[in-house]
CSV table of C-alpha atoms in Angstrom, one decimal:
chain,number,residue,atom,x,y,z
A,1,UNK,CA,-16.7,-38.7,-2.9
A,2,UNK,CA,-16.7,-35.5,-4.2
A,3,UNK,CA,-17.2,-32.7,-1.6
A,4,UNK,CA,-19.9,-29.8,-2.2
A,5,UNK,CA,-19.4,-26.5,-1.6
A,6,UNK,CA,-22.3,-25.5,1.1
A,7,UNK,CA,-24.3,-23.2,-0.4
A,8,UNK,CA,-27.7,-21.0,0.2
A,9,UNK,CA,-30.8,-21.8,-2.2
A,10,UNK,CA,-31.7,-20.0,-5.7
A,11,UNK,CA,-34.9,-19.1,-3.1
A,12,UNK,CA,-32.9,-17.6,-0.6
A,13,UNK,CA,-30.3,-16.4,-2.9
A,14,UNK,CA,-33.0,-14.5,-4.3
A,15,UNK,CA,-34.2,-12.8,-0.9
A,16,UNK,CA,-30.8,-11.6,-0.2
A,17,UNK,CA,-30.8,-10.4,-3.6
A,18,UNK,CA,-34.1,-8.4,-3.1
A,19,UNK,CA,-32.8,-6.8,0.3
A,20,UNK,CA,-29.2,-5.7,-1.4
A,21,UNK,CA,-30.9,-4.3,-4.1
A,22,UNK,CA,-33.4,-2.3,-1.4
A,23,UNK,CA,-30.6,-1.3,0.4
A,24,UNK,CA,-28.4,-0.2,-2.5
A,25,UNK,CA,-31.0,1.9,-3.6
A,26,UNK,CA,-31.2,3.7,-0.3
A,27,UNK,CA,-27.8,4.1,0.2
A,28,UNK,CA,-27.2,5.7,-3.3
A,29,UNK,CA,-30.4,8.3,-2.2
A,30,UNK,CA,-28.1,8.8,1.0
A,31,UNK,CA,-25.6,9.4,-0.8
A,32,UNK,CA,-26.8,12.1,-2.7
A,33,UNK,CA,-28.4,13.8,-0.5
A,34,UNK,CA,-24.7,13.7,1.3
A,35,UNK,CA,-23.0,15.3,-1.7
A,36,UNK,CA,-25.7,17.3,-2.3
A,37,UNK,CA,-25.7,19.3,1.8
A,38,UNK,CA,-22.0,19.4,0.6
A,39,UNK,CA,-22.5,21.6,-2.6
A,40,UNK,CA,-25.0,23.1,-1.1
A,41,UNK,CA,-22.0,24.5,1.2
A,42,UNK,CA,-20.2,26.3,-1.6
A,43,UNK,CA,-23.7,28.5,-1.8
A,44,UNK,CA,-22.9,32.0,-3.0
A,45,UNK,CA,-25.8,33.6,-0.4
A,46,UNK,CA,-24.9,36.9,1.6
A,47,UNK,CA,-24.0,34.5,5.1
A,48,UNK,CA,-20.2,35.0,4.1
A,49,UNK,CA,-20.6,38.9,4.2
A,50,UNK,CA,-21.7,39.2,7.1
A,51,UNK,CA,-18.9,39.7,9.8
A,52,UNK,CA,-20.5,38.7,13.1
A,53,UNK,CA,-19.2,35.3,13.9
A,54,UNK,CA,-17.2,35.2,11.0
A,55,UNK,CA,-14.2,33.0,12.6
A,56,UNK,CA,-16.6,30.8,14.1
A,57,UNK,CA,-19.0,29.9,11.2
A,58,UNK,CA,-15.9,29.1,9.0
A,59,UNK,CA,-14.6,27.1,11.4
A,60,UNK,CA,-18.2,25.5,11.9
A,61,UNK,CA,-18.6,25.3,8.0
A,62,UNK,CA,-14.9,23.4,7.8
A,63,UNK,CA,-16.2,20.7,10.0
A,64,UNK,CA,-19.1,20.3,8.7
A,65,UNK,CA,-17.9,19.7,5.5
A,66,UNK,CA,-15.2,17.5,6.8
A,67,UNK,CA,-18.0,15.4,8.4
A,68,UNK,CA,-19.8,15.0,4.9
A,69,UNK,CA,-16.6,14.2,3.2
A,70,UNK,CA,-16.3,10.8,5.8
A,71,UNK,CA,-19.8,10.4,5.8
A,72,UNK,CA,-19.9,10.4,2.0
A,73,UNK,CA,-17.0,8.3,1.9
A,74,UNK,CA,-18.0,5.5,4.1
A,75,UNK,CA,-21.4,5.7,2.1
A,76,UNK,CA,-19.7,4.7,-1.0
A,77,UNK,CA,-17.6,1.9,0.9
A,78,UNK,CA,-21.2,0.8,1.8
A,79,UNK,CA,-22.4,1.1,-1.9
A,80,UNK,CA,-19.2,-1.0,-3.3
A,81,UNK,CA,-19.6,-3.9,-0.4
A,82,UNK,CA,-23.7,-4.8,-1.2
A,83,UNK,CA,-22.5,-4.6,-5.3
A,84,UNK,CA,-19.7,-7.1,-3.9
A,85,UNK,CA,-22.6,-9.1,-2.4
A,86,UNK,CA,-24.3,-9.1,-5.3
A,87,UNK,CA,-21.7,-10.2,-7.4
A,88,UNK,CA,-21.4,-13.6,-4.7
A,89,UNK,CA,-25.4,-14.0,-5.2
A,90,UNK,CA,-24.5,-14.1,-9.0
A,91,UNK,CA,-21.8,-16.7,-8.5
A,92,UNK,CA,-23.5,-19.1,-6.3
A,93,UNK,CA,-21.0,-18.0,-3.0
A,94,UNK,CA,-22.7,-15.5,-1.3
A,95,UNK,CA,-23.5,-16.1,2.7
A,96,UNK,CA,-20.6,-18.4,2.5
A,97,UNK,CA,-17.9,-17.3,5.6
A,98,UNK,CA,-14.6,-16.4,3.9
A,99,UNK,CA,-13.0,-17.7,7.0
A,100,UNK,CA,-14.3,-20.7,7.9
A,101,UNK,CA,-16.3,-22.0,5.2
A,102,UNK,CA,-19.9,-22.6,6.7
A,103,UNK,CA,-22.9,-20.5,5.8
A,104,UNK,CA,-23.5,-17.4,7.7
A,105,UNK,CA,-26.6,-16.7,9.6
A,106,UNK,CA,-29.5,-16.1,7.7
A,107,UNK,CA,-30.6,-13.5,10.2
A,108,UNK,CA,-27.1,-12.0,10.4
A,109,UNK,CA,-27.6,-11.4,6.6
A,110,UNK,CA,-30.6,-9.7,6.4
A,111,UNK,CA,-29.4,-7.1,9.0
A,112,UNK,CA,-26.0,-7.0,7.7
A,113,UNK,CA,-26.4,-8.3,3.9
A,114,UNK,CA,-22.2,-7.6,2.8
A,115,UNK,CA,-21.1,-9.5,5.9
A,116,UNK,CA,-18.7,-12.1,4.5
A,117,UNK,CA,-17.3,-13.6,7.9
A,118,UNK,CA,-19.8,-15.9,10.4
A,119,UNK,CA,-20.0,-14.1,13.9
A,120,UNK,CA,-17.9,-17.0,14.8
A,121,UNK,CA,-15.0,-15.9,12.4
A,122,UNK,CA,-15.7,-12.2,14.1
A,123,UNK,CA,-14.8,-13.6,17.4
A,124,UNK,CA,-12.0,-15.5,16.4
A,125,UNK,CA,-10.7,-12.3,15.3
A,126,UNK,CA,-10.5,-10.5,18.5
């Protein structure tokens, strides 16, 4: 008997597929509109001749760009986990947990398309 690897559909395959790629595409739009608030920082308007507030609106301007910097970091993350997803859709694996070997949830997919562990893997975790 030779045992089969459990495995989603060339139909469903394909669904995922369509939802990564949407979601790819949004998240590299996100992505740029992140870089692009943080260039828009280095502006060379008259705001930094102005003294009122100065101490305060650098300090303002540091976090802010600190908070880009993580948000544009996490996006990429993002980015580089749904082309990981992909690449499984490609090789026949994806939706397969990495921990215990059953499918994942469809549903838990579409919401979460580079999830690679079952909820019940999750909760083993803990």
């Amino acid at each position: 008997m030779v045992d089969e690897q459990i495995r989603f559909s060339d139909a469903d395959l394909a669904e995922f597929k369509e939802i990564i790629n949407k979601k790819l595409e949004k998240a590299r739009i996100d992505l740029d509109l992140i870089k692009s608030a943080y260039m828009n920082d280095l502006n060379n308007g008259t705001d930094d001749t102005s003294p009122t507030f100065k101490a305060f609106e650098e300090g303002s301007e540091t976090m802010s760009k600190e908070a880009n910097s993580q948000l544009a970091i996490r996006q990429e993350k993002f980015i580089r986990d749904l082309r990981n997803a992909l690449v499984r859709i490609e090789s026949k694996t994806y939706g397969v947990c990495k921990v215990t070997g059953k499918l994942i949830n469809k549903d838990r997919l579409r919401i979460v398309p580079h999830a690679t562990m079952s909820i019940e893997a999750k909760n083993l975790q803990r």
